[in-house]
Structure formats: C-alpha cells, structure tokens
Amino acid sequence: MLNIAIDGPAGAGKSTAAKIIAEKLGILYLDTGAMYRAIGLKALRLGIDTRDAERIAAMLPDTAVTIKYIDGSQNIFLDGENVTPYIRENKVSMAASDVSAIPAVRVKLVELQRDIARNNDCILDGRDIGTYVLPSAEYKFYITATAEERAKRRHKELTDKGVDISYESVLKDIAERDKNDSTRAFAPLKKADDAFEFDTTTMSIDEVVKRLLARINCEL
Ligand code: DC
C-alpha cells in the first residue's frame, strides 16, 4: 500500500494540503487528529479532567472511535454518534492535545491508524506518523510555519465559520498545544530523521501542494 505521512504543528497546512493530494492521487485522506479530538470530546462531555491519565484510560474500554467516509470526506464516530460537527471547537483542540499525551489513548488510536494504512493507499496527517505510526511510510514530510502565521490561519478559519475569538487567544492556544505536543514523553511531535522538511510561512496552499507533489514525483 502507498502510505504518505505528513507531520507538523497545528496550522502548518497539513490537512488542507493532504486533502487536495488525496483527491489528486485518488487515495484516502486520514486526519488522525480527529481521533484524538473525539476522545477529548468524550472526556469533556463526561466532565473528566482531560489530564487525568487514570480516569481517561478507564474510559477507553467503553469508547468506540470509528471512521466512515461519507461522500468522500472523513466522518468520525464516537460510540456510534457522528461527532464530526463538534470536534473543531477550540476547547476540543486543547482537550485533544491533553488526552494525546496519555499512552493508553495513543496505543488505542495508533492501532486503528495502522489498520487503515495497512488496507488502503492513503495520506495521513498528524504529529507522529513518520516517527511512530508508520516509520516505514514511502513518503514522509514535516511541515512547519511560524506560530504567528499558524495562528493567523487558524484565526481566519474560525472567524470565517462565525466563531467569535481574538487572534491573541488563538496564538496562545497554538503555543500551548505546540508545547504540549512536542514535550510529551510518548511519541511527541518531532521530525522523523528521513522526513522532508519545509516551512510554509510564506507559501500559499497551492505552493505547498506543488512542493509535496514534486517530491512524490507526480505530474500536476
Ligand atoms: O491535528 P489536530 O490539530 O486536529 O490534532 C489535535 C491534537 O491531537 C493535537 O494537538 C495533538 C493530537 N494529535 C497527536 O497527538 N497525534 C496525532 N497523530 C494527531 C493529533
């Protein structure tokens, strides 16, 4: 199976680029962050402290996270409910980052990710795809951008959706997630030694896609 890994911090352009590439190549796009978001959402709904490793781990045996593709786009189901509309809220982003530091959560979700990658040609985006989930993926990318640029993009995305939030607060959340995600002990956000790295700060999404495709040796 063809597996393409794209890792990097929030707002680097991973998911937008990965979606376009999946469509161009006719392969599956797997947004692994959505899985961590679903677990974070469940903890929030149950009122469980998202950093309480013991209680979160105890919740897992009764937690079912599944992916379904509806009209070509990924939908995430939590205990049978399609929670896709609820996982993008800011508080869910932070909750996802918190629960993703808990090894039991990662073990459960990584198993599901590897299973999908084993059975499908796909492009996956996340934090640890190249280093931990699929260390032998054919193509590995690590994309970054300054925190300010990433916050600007995320702020625009949220305000376009009608969310009332300040740029400063988005920047603060991005910085906090960067720190959380890159300092956790188990499978932190990190460039794989053999990943191709580039900075997207001054690039348009078209340029990012072109750069990725050029590396995958594909005609535009
Ligand atoms: O990609 P995202 O912003 O939707 O991810 C939400 C959180 O989930 C992110 O802050 C860290 C965690 N995550 C992870 O630890 N590993 C992944 N492969 C994907 C996401």
mmCIF file of C-alpha atoms and ligand atoms in Angstrom:
data_model
loop_
_atom_site.group_PDB
_atom_site.id
_atom_site.type_symbol
_atom_site.label_atom_id
_atom_site.label_comp_id
_atom_site.label_asym_id
_atom_site.label_seq_id
_atom_site.Cartn_x
_atom_site.Cartn_y
_atom_site.Cartn_z
ATOM 1 C CA MET A 1 0.000 0.000 0.000
ATOM 2 C CA LEU A 2 1.123 3.568 -0.656
ATOM 3 C CA ASN A 3 1.456 5.488 2.614
ATOM 4 C CA ILE A 4 2.302 9.176 2.786
ATOM 5 C CA ALA A 5 2.956 10.761 6.183
ATOM 6 C CA ILE A 6 2.616 14.482 6.878
ATOM 7 C CA ASP A 7 3.505 15.692 10.346
ATOM 8 C CA GLY A 8 3.886 19.106 11.863
ATOM 9 C CA PRO A 9 2.338 21.516 14.348
ATOM 10 C CA ALA A 10 -1.249 22.827 14.226
ATOM 11 C CA GLY A 11 -1.899 25.263 11.403
ATOM 12 C CA ALA A 12 1.115 24.369 9.258
ATOM 13 C CA GLY A 13 -1.221 23.496 6.368
ATOM 14 C CA LYS A 14 -1.101 19.715 6.701
ATOM 15 C CA SER A 15 -4.776 18.884 6.443
ATOM 16 C CA THR A 16 -5.662 21.276 3.630
ATOM 17 C CA ALA A 17 -2.718 20.066 1.556
ATOM 18 C CA ALA A 18 -3.275 16.397 2.395
ATOM 19 C CA LYS A 19 -6.929 16.586 1.336
ATOM 20 C CA ILE A 20 -6.013 18.063 -2.051
ATOM 21 C CA ILE A 21 -3.288 15.491 -2.613
ATOM 22 C CA ALA A 22 -5.566 12.615 -1.642
ATOM 23 C CA GLU A 23 -8.057 13.804 -4.224
ATOM 24 C CA LYS A 24 -5.419 14.265 -6.944
ATOM 25 C CA LEU A 25 -3.907 10.843 -6.351
ATOM 26 C CA GLY A 26 -7.246 9.111 -5.754
ATOM 27 C CA ILE A 27 -6.189 7.828 -2.352
ATOM 28 C CA LEU A 28 -7.669 8.078 1.135
ATOM 29 C CA TYR A 29 -7.011 11.014 3.439
ATOM 30 C CA LEU A 30 -6.818 10.153 7.114
ATOM 31 C CA ASP A 31 -6.947 13.013 9.596
ATOM 32 C CA THR A 32 -5.566 11.341 12.738
ATOM 33 C CA GLY A 33 -6.096 14.445 14.884
ATOM 34 C CA ALA A 34 -9.861 13.883 14.576
ATOM 35 C CA MET A 35 -9.478 10.664 16.569
ATOM 36 C CA TYR A 36 -7.748 12.433 19.469
ATOM 37 C CA ARG A 37 -10.395 15.130 19.247
ATOM 38 C CA ALA A 38 -13.171 12.524 19.608
ATOM 39 C CA ILE A 39 -11.579 11.160 22.793
ATOM 40 C CA GLY A 40 -11.097 14.714 24.101
ATOM 41 C CA LEU A 41 -14.743 15.496 23.344
ATOM 42 C CA LYS A 42 -15.933 12.440 25.252
ATOM 43 C CA ALA A 43 -13.875 13.431 28.311
ATOM 44 C CA LEU A 44 -15.284 16.971 28.185
ATOM 45 C CA ARG A 45 -18.827 15.674 27.895
ATOM 46 C CA LEU A 46 -18.309 13.365 30.875
ATOM 47 C CA GLY A 47 -16.680 16.129 32.890
ATOM 48 C CA ILE A 48 -13.435 14.162 33.223
ATOM 49 C CA ASP A 49 -10.235 16.179 33.667
ATOM 50 C CA THR A 50 -8.507 15.758 30.294
ATOM 51 C CA ARG A 51 -5.127 15.412 32.007
ATOM 52 C CA ASP A 52 -6.268 12.711 34.408
ATOM 53 C CA ALA A 53 -4.491 9.744 32.813
ATOM 54 C CA GLU A 54 -6.082 7.175 35.084
ATOM 55 C CA ARG A 55 -9.676 8.241 34.515
ATOM 56 C CA ILE A 56 -9.158 8.737 30.790
ATOM 57 C CA ALA A 57 -7.584 5.288 30.482
ATOM 58 C CA ALA A 58 -10.516 3.802 32.421
ATOM 59 C CA MET A 59 -12.919 5.375 29.917
ATOM 60 C CA LEU A 60 -11.255 3.738 26.908
ATOM 61 C CA PRO A 61 -12.573 0.160 27.041
ATOM 62 C CA ASP A 62 -16.104 1.580 26.683
ATOM 63 C CA THR A 63 -15.140 4.029 23.966
ATOM 64 C CA ALA A 64 -15.527 3.270 20.268
ATOM 65 C CA VAL A 65 -13.885 5.564 17.729
ATOM 66 C CA THR A 66 -14.610 4.743 14.106
ATOM 67 C CA ILE A 67 -14.114 6.437 10.770
ATOM 68 C CA LYS A 68 -16.549 6.457 7.895
ATOM 69 C CA TYR A 69 -16.150 8.189 4.556
ATOM 70 C CA ILE A 70 -19.353 9.953 3.556
ATOM 71 C CA ASP A 71 -19.374 11.490 0.048
ATOM 72 C CA GLY A 72 -15.602 11.177 0.058
ATOM 73 C CA SER A 73 -14.981 13.022 3.287
ATOM 74 C CA GLN A 74 -13.932 11.666 6.627
ATOM 75 C CA ASN A 75 -16.532 11.493 9.367
ATOM 76 C CA ILE A 76 -15.668 10.478 12.874
ATOM 77 C CA PHE A 77 -17.995 8.455 15.058
ATOM 78 C CA LEU A 78 -17.807 8.326 18.828
ATOM 79 C CA ASP A 79 -19.758 5.464 20.382
ATOM 80 C CA GLY A 80 -21.908 5.330 17.265
ATOM 81 C CA GLU A 81 -22.627 9.073 17.110
ATOM 82 C CA ASN A 82 -21.288 11.156 14.240
ATOM 83 C CA VAL A 83 -19.378 13.830 16.178
ATOM 84 C CA THR A 84 -17.713 15.429 13.138
ATOM 85 C CA PRO A 85 -19.517 18.778 13.663
ATOM 86 C CA TYR A 86 -18.390 19.066 17.283
ATOM 87 C CA ILE A 87 -14.679 18.310 17.224
ATOM 88 C CA ARG A 88 -13.318 21.578 15.793
ATOM 89 C CA GLU A 89 -14.148 23.808 18.739
ATOM 90 C CA ASN A 90 -11.202 25.412 20.464
ATOM 91 C CA LYS A 91 -11.814 23.708 23.780
ATOM 92 C CA VAL A 92 -11.833 20.362 21.998
ATOM 93 C CA SER A 93 -8.439 21.186 20.415
ATOM 94 C CA MET A 94 -6.920 21.657 23.857
ATOM 95 C CA ALA A 95 -8.664 18.571 25.226
ATOM 96 C CA ALA A 96 -7.305 16.532 22.275
ATOM 97 C CA SER A 97 -3.808 17.763 22.949
ATOM 98 C CA ASP A 98 -4.159 16.809 26.629
ATOM 99 C CA VAL A 99 -5.512 13.308 26.076
ATOM 100 C CA SER A 100 -2.998 12.661 23.290
ATOM 101 C CA ALA A 101 -0.209 12.716 25.884
ATOM 102 C CA ILE A 102 -1.748 9.684 27.619
ATOM 103 C CA PRO A 103 -0.063 6.490 26.347
ATOM 104 C CA ALA A 104 -3.219 4.329 26.577
ATOM 105 C CA VAL A 105 -5.044 6.756 24.287
ATOM 106 C CA ARG A 106 -2.254 6.680 21.728
ATOM 107 C CA VAL A 107 -1.972 2.904 21.790
ATOM 108 C CA LYS A 108 -5.680 2.540 21.064
ATOM 109 C CA LEU A 109 -5.762 5.096 18.253
ATOM 110 C CA VAL A 110 -2.470 4.129 16.643
ATOM 111 C CA GLU A 111 -3.769 0.592 16.243
ATOM 112 C CA LEU A 112 -6.742 1.932 14.290
ATOM 113 C CA GLN A 113 -4.482 4.187 12.185
ATOM 114 C CA ARG A 114 -2.112 1.351 11.308
ATOM 115 C CA ASP A 115 -5.022 -0.851 10.397
ATOM 116 C CA ILE A 116 -6.389 1.730 7.949
ATOM 117 C CA ALA A 117 -2.912 2.331 6.480
ATOM 118 C CA ARG A 118 -2.348 -1.400 6.006
ATOM 119 C CA ASN A 119 -5.521 -1.746 3.969
ATOM 120 C CA ASN A 120 -5.594 1.467 1.943
ATOM 121 C CA ASP A 121 -3.386 3.684 -0.166
ATOM 122 C CA CYS A 122 -3.518 6.781 1.964
ATOM 123 C CA ILE A 123 -2.089 10.053 3.131
ATOM 124 C CA LEU A 124 -2.155 10.590 6.887
ATOM 125 C CA ASP A 125 -1.570 13.779 8.793
ATOM 126 C CA GLY A 126 -0.690 14.068 12.449
ATOM 127 C CA ARG A 127 2.225 14.550 14.803
ATOM 128 C CA ASP A 128 3.904 11.133 14.984
ATOM 129 C CA ILE A 129 3.032 9.434 11.708
ATOM 130 C CA GLY A 130 6.575 9.385 10.314
ATOM 131 C CA THR A 131 8.269 8.680 13.642
ATOM 132 C CA TYR A 132 5.949 6.196 15.277
ATOM 133 C CA VAL A 133 2.752 5.198 13.481
ATOM 134 C CA LEU A 134 4.273 4.363 10.092
ATOM 135 C CA PRO A 135 8.053 4.569 10.355
ATOM 136 C CA SER A 136 8.402 2.825 7.009
ATOM 137 C CA ALA A 137 5.990 5.046 5.031
ATOM 138 C CA GLU A 138 7.268 5.625 1.472
ATOM 139 C CA TYR A 139 6.999 9.395 1.738
ATOM 140 C CA LYS A 140 7.433 11.436 4.884
ATOM 141 C CA PHE A 141 7.015 15.164 5.265
ATOM 142 C CA TYR A 142 7.412 17.527 8.166
ATOM 143 C CA ILE A 143 5.912 20.937 7.571
ATOM 144 C CA THR A 144 6.129 23.958 9.796
ATOM 145 C CA ALA A 145 5.368 27.690 9.862
ATOM 146 C CA THR A 146 5.879 30.395 12.465
ATOM 147 C CA ALA A 147 3.429 30.325 15.387
ATOM 148 C CA GLU A 148 2.166 33.777 14.354
ATOM 149 C CA GLU A 149 1.375 32.665 10.801
ATOM 150 C CA ARG A 150 -0.279 29.472 12.010
ATOM 151 C CA ALA A 151 -2.396 31.446 14.484
ATOM 152 C CA LYS A 152 -3.356 33.876 11.716
ATOM 153 C CA ARG A 153 -4.550 30.998 9.518
ATOM 154 C CA ARG A 154 -6.434 29.312 12.360
ATOM 155 C CA HIS A 155 -7.998 32.627 13.402
ATOM 156 C CA LYS A 156 -9.246 33.232 9.866
ATOM 157 C CA GLU A 157 -10.619 29.702 9.635
ATOM 158 C CA LEU A 158 -12.543 30.160 12.899
ATOM 159 C CA THR A 159 -13.850 33.658 12.179
ATOM 160 C CA ASP A 160 -14.909 32.553 8.673
ATOM 161 C CA LYS A 161 -17.031 29.945 10.446
ATOM 162 C CA GLY A 162 -18.591 32.677 12.573
ATOM 163 C CA VAL A 163 -16.646 31.899 15.758
ATOM 164 C CA ASP A 164 -16.012 34.987 17.874
ATOM 165 C CA ILE A 165 -12.417 34.683 19.082
ATOM 166 C CA SER A 166 -9.426 37.004 19.248
ATOM 167 C CA TYR A 167 -6.157 36.425 17.382
ATOM 168 C CA GLU A 168 -4.279 36.670 20.699
ATOM 169 C CA SER A 169 -6.254 33.858 22.229
ATOM 170 C CA VAL A 170 -5.728 31.631 19.152
ATOM 171 C CA LEU A 171 -1.991 32.353 19.295
ATOM 172 C CA LYS A 172 -1.894 31.473 22.988
ATOM 173 C CA ASP A 173 -3.673 28.155 22.354
ATOM 174 C CA ILE A 174 -1.370 27.311 19.453
ATOM 175 C CA ALA A 175 1.699 27.987 21.590
ATOM 176 C CA GLU A 176 0.318 25.889 24.415
ATOM 177 C CA ARG A 177 -0.516 22.980 22.100
ATOM 178 C CA ASP A 178 2.931 23.184 20.459
ATOM 179 C CA LYS A 179 4.492 22.876 23.881
ATOM 180 C CA ASN A 180 2.180 20.053 24.999
ATOM 181 C CA ASP A 181 2.559 18.086 21.777
ATOM 182 C CA SER A 182 6.317 18.390 21.471
ATOM 183 C CA THR A 183 7.253 17.776 25.100
ATOM 184 C CA ARG A 184 5.118 14.735 25.917
ATOM 185 C CA ALA A 185 7.088 11.582 26.658
ATOM 186 C CA PHE A 186 5.348 9.152 24.302
ATOM 187 C CA ALA A 187 5.569 9.767 20.526
ATOM 188 C CA PRO A 188 5.915 13.561 20.672
ATOM 189 C CA LEU A 189 5.675 15.928 17.722
ATOM 190 C CA LYS A 190 9.063 15.534 16.082
ATOM 191 C CA LYS A 191 10.530 15.406 12.606
ATOM 192 C CA ALA A 192 11.470 11.894 11.511
ATOM 193 C CA ASP A 193 15.156 11.715 10.526
ATOM 194 C CA ASP A 194 14.205 10.752 6.976
ATOM 195 C CA ALA A 195 11.325 13.239 6.576
ATOM 196 C CA PHE A 196 11.492 16.036 4.023
ATOM 197 C CA GLU A 197 11.022 19.283 5.917
ATOM 198 C CA PHE A 198 9.911 22.686 4.726
ATOM 199 C CA ASP A 199 8.499 25.885 6.122
ATOM 200 C CA THR A 200 5.142 27.061 4.747
ATOM 201 C CA THR A 201 5.094 30.517 6.396
ATOM 202 C CA THR A 202 5.269 32.432 3.138
ATOM 203 C CA MET A 203 3.692 29.789 0.902
ATOM 204 C CA SER A 204 0.181 29.599 -0.498
ATOM 205 C CA ILE A 205 -1.630 26.278 -0.205
ATOM 206 C CA ASP A 206 -1.068 25.715 -3.946
ATOM 207 C CA GLU A 207 2.651 26.085 -3.432
ATOM 208 C CA VAL A 208 2.592 23.663 -0.521
ATOM 209 C CA VAL A 209 0.729 21.094 -2.617
ATOM 210 C CA LYS A 210 3.158 21.582 -5.519
ATOM 211 C CA ARG A 211 6.139 21.088 -3.249
ATOM 212 C CA LEU A 212 4.683 17.890 -1.820
ATOM 213 C CA LEU A 213 3.692 16.517 -5.205
ATOM 214 C CA ALA A 214 7.069 17.322 -6.714
ATOM 215 C CA ARG A 215 8.589 15.142 -4.045
ATOM 216 C CA ILE A 216 6.064 12.364 -4.686
ATOM 217 C CA ASN A 217 7.138 12.600 -8.325
ATOM 218 C CA CYS A 218 3.710 13.302 -9.625
ATOM 219 C CA GLU A 219 2.587 15.237 -12.663
ATOM 220 C CA LEU A 220 0.387 18.212 -11.835
HETATM 221 O O1 DC B 1 -4.168 17.815 14.019
HETATM 222 P P1 DC B 1 -5.128 18.363 15.077
HETATM 223 O O2 DC B 1 -4.834 19.787 15.409
HETATM 224 O O3 DC B 1 -6.566 18.118 14.739
HETATM 225 O O4 DC B 1 -4.819 17.474 16.391
HETATM 226 C C1 DC B 1 -5.417 17.726 17.642
HETATM 227 C C2 DC B 1 -4.477 17.249 18.751
HETATM 228 O O5 DC B 1 -4.348 15.829 18.690
HETATM 229 C C3 DC B 1 -3.051 17.793 18.663
HETATM 230 O O6 DC B 1 -2.886 18.975 19.419
HETATM 231 C C4 DC B 1 -2.198 16.664 19.189
HETATM 232 C C5 DC B 1 -3.010 15.427 18.975
HETATM 233 N N1 DC B 1 -2.511 14.573 17.886
HETATM 234 C C6 DC B 1 -1.499 13.703 18.192
HETATM 235 O O7 DC B 1 -1.004 13.707 19.313
HETATM 236 N N2 DC B 1 -1.053 12.828 17.256
HETATM 237 C C7 DC B 1 -1.574 12.807 16.021
HETATM 238 N N3 DC B 1 -1.118 11.918 15.136
HETATM 239 C C8 DC B 1 -2.585 13.728 15.678
HETATM 240 C C9 DC B 1 -3.034 14.614 16.632
#
